[in-house]
Coordinates of C-alpha atoms in Angstrom, one line a residue:
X1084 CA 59.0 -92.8 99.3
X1085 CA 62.5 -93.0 98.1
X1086 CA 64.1 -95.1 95.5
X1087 CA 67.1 -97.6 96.6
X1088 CA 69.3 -94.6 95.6
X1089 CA 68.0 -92.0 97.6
X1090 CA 65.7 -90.6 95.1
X1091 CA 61.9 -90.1 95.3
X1092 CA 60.6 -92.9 93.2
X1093 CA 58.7 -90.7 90.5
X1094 CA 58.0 -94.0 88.2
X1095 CA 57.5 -97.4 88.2
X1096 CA 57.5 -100.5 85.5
X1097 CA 55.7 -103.6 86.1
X1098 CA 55.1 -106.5 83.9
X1099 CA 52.4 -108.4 83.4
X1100 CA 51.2 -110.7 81.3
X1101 CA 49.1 -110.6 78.7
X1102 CA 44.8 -109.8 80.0
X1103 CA 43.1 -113.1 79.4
X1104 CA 40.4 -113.3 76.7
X1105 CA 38.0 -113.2 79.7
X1106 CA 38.8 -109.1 80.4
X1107 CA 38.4 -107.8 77.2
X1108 CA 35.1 -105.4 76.8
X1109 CA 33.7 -108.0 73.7
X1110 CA 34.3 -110.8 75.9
X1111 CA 30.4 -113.0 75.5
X1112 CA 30.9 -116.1 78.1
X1113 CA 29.5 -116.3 81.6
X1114 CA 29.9 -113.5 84.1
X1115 CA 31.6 -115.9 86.5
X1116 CA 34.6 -116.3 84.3
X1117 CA 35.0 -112.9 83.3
X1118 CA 35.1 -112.2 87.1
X1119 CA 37.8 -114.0 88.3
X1120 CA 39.5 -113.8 85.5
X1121 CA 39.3 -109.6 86.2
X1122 CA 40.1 -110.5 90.1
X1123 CA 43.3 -112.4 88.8
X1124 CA 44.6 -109.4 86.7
X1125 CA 44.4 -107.3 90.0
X1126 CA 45.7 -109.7 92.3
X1127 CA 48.5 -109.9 89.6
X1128 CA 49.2 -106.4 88.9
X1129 CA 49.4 -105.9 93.0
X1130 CA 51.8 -108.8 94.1
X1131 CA 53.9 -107.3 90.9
X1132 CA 53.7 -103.2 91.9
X1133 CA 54.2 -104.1 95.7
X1134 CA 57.5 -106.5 94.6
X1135 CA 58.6 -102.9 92.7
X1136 CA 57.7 -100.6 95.3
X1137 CA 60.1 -102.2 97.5
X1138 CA 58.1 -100.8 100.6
X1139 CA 57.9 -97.2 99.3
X1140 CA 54.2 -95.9 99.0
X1141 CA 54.1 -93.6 97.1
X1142 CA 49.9 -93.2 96.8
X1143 CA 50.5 -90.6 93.9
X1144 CA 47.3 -88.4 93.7
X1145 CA 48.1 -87.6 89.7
X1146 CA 50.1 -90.0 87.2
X1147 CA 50.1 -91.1 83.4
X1148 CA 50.2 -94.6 82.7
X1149 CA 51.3 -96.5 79.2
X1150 CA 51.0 -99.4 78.7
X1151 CA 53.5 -101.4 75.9
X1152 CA 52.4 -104.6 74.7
X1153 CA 54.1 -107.2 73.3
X1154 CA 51.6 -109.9 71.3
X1155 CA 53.0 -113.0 70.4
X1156 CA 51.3 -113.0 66.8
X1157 CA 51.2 -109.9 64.2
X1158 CA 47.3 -109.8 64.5
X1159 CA 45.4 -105.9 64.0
X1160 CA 45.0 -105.0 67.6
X1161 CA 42.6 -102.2 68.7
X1162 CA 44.1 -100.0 71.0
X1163 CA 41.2 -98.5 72.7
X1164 CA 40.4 -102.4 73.6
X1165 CA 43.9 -103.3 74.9
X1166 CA 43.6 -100.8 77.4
X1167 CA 40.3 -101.5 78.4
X1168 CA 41.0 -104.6 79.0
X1169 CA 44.0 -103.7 81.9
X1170 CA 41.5 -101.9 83.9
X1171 CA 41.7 -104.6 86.5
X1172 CA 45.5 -104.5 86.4
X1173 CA 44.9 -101.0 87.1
X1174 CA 42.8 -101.6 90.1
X1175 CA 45.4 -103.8 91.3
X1176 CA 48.0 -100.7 90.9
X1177 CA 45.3 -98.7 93.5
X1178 CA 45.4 -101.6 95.7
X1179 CA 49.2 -101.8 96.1
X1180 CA 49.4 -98.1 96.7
X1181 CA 50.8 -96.7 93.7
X1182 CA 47.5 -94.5 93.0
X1183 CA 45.6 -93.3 95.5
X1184 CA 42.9 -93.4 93.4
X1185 CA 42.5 -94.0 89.5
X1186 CA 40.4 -90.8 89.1
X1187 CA 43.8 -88.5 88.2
X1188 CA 45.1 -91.3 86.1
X1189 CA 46.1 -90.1 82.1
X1190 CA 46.3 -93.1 79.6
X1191 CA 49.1 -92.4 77.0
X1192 CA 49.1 -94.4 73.7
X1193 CA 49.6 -98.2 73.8
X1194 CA 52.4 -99.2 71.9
X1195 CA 52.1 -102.5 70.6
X1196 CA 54.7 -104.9 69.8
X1197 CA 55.6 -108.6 68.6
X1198 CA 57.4 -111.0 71.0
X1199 CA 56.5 -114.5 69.9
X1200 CA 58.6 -115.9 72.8
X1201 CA 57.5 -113.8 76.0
X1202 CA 54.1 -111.9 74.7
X1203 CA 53.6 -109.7 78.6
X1204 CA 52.5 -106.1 79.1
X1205 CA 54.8 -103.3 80.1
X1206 CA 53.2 -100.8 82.3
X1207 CA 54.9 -97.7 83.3
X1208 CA 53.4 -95.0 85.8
X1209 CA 54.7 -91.8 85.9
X1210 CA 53.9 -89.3 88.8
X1211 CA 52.4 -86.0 87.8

């Protein structure tokens, strides 16, 4: 449960890339695709968190989580939607250890950004 310097790890970035059109709440296509593309996300966000945990587990019981996206276009975006749409990401989080359970986690504001070169999603999860 310590960071590389001797510190307990209290939070942790990941990146990810953006949620395919397939996780989004308005999503209309077949069920199939919208599953695996959801069981991707949380494959994704796992293989990332357990590559930043570096073998601590920190199975935080309470956190925050924000999530900073960077879209390559300067499109309206709806907030409440972006985040929606990383609930599998967030499973994957739970899966990896971070949470012990998504119950206790607190959403803070997305921010939402351009990058036309590298459009990914920041997460950071804060303990408490």
């Amino acid at each position: 449960m310590l960071s590389s310097k001797g510190k307990a790890l209290t939070t942790l970035t990941v990146t990810l890339p953006l949620p395919p059109r397939a996780c989004w709440q308005n999503h209309r296509g077949h069920w199939s695709k919208g599953s695996r593309a959801k069981r991707q996300q949380r494959d994704t966000a796992k293989l990332h968190a357990l590559a930043a945990l570096n073998r601590a587990e920190p199975k935080w019981q309470k956190a925050t989580v924000l999530f900073e996206f960077y879209w390559p276009d300067k499109r309206r975006r709806d907030p409440l939607n972006a985040m929606a749409a990383m609930k599998a990401a967030v499973d994957g989080l739970v899966d990896a250890g971070v949470l012990a359970d998504d119950d206790q986690l607190m959403p803070e504001t997305p921010a939402f950004a351009v990058d036309k070169k590298n459009p990914r999603v920041v997460v950071t999860v804060r303990k408490g």
